[in-house]
Tab-separated table of C-alpha atoms in Angstrom:
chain	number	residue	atom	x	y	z
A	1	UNK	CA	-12.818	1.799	44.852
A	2	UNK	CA	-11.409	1.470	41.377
A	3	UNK	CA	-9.218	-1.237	41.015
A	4	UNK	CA	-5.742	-0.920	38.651
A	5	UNK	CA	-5.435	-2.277	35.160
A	6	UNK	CA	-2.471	-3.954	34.332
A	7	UNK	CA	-2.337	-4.572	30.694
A	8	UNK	CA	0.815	-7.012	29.261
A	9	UNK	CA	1.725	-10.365	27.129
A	10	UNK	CA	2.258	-13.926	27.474
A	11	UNK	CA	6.020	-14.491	27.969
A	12	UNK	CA	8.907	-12.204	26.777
A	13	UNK	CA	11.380	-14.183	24.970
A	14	UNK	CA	10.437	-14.039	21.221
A	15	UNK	CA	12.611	-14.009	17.738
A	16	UNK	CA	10.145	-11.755	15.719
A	17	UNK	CA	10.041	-9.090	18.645
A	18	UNK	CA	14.084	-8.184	18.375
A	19	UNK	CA	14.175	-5.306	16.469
A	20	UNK	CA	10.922	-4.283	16.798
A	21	UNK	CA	9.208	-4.505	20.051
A	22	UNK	CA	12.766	-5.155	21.475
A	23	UNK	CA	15.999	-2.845	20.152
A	24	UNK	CA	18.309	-4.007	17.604
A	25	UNK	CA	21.505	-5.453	19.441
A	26	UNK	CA	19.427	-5.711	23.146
A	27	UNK	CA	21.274	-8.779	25.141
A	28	UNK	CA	18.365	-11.045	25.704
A	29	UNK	CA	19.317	-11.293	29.181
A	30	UNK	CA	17.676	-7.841	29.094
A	31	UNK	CA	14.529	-8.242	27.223
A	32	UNK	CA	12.356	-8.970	30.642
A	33	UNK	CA	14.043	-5.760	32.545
A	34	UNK	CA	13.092	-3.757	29.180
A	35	UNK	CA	9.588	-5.410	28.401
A	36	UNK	CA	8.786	-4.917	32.122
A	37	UNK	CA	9.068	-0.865	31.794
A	38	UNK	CA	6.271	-0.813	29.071
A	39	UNK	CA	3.996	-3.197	30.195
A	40	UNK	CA	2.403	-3.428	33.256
A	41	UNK	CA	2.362	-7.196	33.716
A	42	UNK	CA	3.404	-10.411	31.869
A	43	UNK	CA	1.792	-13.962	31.486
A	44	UNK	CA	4.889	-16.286	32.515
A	45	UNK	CA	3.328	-19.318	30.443
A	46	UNK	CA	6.813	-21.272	30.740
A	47	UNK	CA	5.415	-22.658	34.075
A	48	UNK	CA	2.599	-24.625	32.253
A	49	UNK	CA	5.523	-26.422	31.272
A	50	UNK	CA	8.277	-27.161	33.191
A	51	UNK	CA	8.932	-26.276	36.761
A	52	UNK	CA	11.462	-23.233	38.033
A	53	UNK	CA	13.504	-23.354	41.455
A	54	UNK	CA	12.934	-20.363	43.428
A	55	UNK	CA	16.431	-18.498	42.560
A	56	UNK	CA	14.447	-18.227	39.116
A	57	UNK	CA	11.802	-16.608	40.936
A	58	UNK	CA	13.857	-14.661	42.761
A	59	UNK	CA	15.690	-12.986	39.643
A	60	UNK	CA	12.918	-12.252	37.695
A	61	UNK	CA	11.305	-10.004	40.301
A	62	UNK	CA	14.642	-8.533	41.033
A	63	UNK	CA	14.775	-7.811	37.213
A	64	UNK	CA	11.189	-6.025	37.214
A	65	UNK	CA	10.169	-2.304	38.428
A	66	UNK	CA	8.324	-1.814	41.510
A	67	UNK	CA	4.268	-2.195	40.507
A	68	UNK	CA	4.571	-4.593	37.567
A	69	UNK	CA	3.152	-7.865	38.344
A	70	UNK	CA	3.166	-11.632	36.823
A	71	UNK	CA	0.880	-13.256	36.077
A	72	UNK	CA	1.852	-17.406	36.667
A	73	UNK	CA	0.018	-20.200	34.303
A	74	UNK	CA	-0.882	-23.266	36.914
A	75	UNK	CA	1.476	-26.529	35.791
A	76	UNK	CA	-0.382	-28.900	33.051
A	77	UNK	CA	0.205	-31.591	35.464
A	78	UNK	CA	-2.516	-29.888	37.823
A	79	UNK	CA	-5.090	-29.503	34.869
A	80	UNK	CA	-4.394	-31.725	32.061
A	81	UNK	CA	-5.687	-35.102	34.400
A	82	UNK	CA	-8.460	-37.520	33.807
A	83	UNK	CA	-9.975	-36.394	37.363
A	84	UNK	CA	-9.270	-32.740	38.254
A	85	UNK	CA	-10.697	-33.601	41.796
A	86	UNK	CA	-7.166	-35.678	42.007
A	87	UNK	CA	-4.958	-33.242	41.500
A	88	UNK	CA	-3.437	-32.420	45.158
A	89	UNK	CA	-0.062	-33.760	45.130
A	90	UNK	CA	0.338	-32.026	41.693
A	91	UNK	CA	-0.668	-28.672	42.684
A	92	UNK	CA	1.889	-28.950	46.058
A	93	UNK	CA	4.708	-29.561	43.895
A	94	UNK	CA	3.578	-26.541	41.308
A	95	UNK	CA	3.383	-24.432	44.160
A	96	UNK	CA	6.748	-25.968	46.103
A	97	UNK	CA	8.694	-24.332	43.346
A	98	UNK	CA	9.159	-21.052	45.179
A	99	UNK	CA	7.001	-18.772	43.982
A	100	UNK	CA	7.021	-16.448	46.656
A	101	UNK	CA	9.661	-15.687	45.800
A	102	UNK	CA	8.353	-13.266	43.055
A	103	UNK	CA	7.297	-11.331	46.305
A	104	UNK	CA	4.600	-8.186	45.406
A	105	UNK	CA	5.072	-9.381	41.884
A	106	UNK	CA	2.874	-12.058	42.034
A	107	UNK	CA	-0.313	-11.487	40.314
A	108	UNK	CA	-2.892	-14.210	39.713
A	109	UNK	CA	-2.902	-17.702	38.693
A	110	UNK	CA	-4.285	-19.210	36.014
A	111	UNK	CA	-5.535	-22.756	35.817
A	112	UNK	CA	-5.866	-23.430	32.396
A	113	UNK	CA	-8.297	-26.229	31.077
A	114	UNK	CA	-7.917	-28.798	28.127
A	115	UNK	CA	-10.335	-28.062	25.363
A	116	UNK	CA	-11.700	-31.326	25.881
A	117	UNK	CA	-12.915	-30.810	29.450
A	118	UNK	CA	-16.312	-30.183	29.752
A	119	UNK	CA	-18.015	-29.065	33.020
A	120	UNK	CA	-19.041	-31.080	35.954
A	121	UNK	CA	-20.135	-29.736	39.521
A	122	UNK	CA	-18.791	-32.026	41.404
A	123	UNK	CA	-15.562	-32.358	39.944
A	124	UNK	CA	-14.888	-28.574	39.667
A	125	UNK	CA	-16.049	-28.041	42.974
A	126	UNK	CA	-13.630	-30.573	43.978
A	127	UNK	CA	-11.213	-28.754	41.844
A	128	UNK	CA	-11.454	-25.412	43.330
A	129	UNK	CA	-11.217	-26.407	47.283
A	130	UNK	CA	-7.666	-27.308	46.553
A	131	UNK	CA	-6.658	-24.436	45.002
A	132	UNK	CA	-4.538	-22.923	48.252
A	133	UNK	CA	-5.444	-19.302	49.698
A	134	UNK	CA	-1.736	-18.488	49.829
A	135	UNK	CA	1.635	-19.729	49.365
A	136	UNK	CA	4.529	-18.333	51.649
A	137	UNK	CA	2.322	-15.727	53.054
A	138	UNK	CA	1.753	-14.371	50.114
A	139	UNK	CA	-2.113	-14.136	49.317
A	140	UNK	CA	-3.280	-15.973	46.482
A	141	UNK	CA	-5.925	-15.048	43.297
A	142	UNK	CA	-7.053	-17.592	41.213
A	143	UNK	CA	-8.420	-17.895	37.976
A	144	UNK	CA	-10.125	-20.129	35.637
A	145	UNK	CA	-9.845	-20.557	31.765
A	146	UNK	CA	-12.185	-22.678	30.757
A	147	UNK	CA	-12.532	-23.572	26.965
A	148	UNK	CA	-15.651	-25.950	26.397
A	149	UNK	CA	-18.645	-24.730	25.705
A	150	UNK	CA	-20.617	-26.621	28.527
A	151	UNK	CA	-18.940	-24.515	31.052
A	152	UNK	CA	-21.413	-21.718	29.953
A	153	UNK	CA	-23.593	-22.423	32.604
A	154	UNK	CA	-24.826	-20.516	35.521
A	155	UNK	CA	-23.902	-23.254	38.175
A	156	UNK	CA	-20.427	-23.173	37.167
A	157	UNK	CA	-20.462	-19.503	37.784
A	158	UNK	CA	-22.390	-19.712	41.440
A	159	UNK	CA	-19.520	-22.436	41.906
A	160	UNK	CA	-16.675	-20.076	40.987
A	161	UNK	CA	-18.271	-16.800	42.515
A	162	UNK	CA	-18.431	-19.120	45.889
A	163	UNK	CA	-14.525	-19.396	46.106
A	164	UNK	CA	-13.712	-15.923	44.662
A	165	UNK	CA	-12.189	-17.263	41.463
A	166	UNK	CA	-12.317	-15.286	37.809
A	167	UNK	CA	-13.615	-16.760	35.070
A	168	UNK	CA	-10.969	-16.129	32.568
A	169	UNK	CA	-12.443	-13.910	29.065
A	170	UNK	CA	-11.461	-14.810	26.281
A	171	UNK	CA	-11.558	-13.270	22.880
A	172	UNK	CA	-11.403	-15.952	20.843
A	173	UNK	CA	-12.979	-17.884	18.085
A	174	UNK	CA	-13.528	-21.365	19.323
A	175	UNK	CA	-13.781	-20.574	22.869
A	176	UNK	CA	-16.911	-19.638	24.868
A	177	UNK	CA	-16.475	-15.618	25.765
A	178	UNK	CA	-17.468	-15.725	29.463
A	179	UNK	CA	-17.785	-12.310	31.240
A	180	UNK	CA	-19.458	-12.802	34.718
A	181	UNK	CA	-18.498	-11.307	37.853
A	182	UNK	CA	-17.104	-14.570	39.891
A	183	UNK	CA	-14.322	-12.521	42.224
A	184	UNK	CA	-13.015	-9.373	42.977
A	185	UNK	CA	-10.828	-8.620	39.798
A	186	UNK	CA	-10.724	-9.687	36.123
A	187	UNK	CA	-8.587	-11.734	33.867
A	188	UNK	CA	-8.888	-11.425	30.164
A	189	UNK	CA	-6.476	-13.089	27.613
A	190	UNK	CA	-7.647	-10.973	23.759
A	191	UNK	CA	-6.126	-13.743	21.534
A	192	UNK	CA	-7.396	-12.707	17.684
A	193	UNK	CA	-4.521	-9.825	17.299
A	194	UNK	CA	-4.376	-9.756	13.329
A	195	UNK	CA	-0.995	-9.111	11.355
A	196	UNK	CA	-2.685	-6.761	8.927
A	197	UNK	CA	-3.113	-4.379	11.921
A	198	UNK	CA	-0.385	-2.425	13.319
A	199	UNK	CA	-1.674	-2.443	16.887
A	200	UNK	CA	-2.665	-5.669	16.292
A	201	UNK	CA	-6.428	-5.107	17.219
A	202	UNK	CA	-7.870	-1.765	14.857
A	203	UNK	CA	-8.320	1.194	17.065
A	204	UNK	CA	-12.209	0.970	17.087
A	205	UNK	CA	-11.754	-2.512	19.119
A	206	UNK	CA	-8.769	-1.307	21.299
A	207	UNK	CA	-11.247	1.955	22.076
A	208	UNK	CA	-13.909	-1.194	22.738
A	209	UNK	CA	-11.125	-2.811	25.299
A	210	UNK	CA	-10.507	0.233	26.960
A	211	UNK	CA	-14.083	0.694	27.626
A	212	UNK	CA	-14.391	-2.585	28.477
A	213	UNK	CA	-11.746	-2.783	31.145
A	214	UNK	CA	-12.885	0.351	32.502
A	215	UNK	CA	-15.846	-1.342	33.326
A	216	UNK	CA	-14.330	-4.568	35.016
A	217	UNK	CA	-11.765	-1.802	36.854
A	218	UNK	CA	-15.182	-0.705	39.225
A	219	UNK	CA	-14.941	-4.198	40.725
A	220	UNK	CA	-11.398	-4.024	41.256
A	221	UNK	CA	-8.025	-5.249	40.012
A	222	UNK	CA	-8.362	-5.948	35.973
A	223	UNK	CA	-5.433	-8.545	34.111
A	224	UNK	CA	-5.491	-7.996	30.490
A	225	UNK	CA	-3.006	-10.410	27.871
A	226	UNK	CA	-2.308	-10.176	24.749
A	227	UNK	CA	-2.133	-13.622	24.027
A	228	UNK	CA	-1.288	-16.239	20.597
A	229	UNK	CA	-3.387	-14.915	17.130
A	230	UNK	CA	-0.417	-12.748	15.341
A	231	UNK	CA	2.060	-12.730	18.156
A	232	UNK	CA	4.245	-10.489	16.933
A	233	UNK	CA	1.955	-7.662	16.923
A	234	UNK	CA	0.905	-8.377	20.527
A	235	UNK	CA	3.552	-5.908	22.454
A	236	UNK	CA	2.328	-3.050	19.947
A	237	UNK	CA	-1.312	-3.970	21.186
A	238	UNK	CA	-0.810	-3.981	24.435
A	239	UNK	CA	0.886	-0.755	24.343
A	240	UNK	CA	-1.651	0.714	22.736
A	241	UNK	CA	-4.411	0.191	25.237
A	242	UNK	CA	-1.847	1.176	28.045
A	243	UNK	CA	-1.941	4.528	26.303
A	244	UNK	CA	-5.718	4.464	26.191
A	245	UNK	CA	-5.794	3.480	29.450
């Protein structure tokens, strides 16, 4: 069965997007209802950083149509450690924030890595049997963005297919571009969106996405971000895959 492609951003409070991606005089206690009815799912990367109590939660699915979905960045307390096999009492409290409370709006989560942390078995393996199967009842999908080059390696994959967690791709210069089948959807964060392009990407390479997640949509659910390179452009992007979608 074909699974859905939900195509969004990271976050959706941003100056340069008033006036453009947002309209001129929106309250900005509006710009999540309004970014949430032309994209089909948002990166909430404001978790990486601080931590939410679940009335937050709450109002932000409240605030969101029914089918849209978040995406939730993991804490940088869980990730950012000298041992990730350590990191229990950190992901409890990232998870103790409430967010169940975003309901059948909670998409995936992603545990993003330093640049600095290279791959080793047994502490990744460690890693991943803590990562919880649900929270609140809610099931749970995880996934991993890796950005160290020694993490191109076929037993980090076997490790990652073996507890149904993504590998996150990433289109990005300095980061290895991993696209391996690991779980039963995909994650993709398309970070080189270039100011000189109205749609951010040229149409040739959104055509390429399109294709692309497609593809990734015949094993089932597919996450797609427009993420950092010339934010500004990255609502226009993302709309125009939607549409080629």
């Amino acid at each position: 069965m074909t699974g859905r492609i939900f195509v969004g951003v990271g976050g959706w409070s941003y100056a340069p997007w008033r006036g453009t991606f947002y309209p001129k005089g929106l309250a900005q206690r509006r710009e999540l209802d309004h970014a949430s009815r032309r994209l089909g799912s948002i990166e909430i990367n404001a978790t990486y950083y601080s931590s939410f109590k679940p009335a937050t939660f709450a109002k932000w699915r409240a605030e969101t149509p029914d089918g849209f979905v978040f995406a939730v960045k993991a804490s940088r307390y869980c990730v950012n450690r000298r041992n990730l096999g350590e990191a229990a009492d950190s992901i409890a409290k990232f998870f103790a924030q409430g967010l169940e409370q975003l309901g059948d709006r909670l998409g995936p989560i992603n545990w993003q890595f330093r640049e600095t942390q290279k791959f080793d078995a047994a502490e990744i393996e460690a890693f991943l049997r803590l990562l919880p199967r649900e929270t609140g009842g809610l099931p749970l999908r995880h996934a991993l963005e890796v950005r160290h080059p020694s993490f191109k390696d076929p037993a980090f994959y076997d490790l990652a297919r073996r507890r149904g967690v993504a590998v996150v791709f990433a289109d990005h210069a300095d980061f290895p571009c991993i696209d391996e089948a690991t779980a039963d959807f995909a994650y993709a964060r398309l970070m080189r969106t270039r100011e000189d392009a109205e749609t951010g990407y040229a149409p040739s390479a959104l055509a390429g996405w399109a294709e692309r997640a497609r593809k990734w949509a015949a094993r089932g659910d597919v996450f797609i971000y427009f993420i950092a390179g010339a934010k500004a452009r990255n609502p226009a992007a993302a709309q125009a895959l939607i549409e080629r979608l």
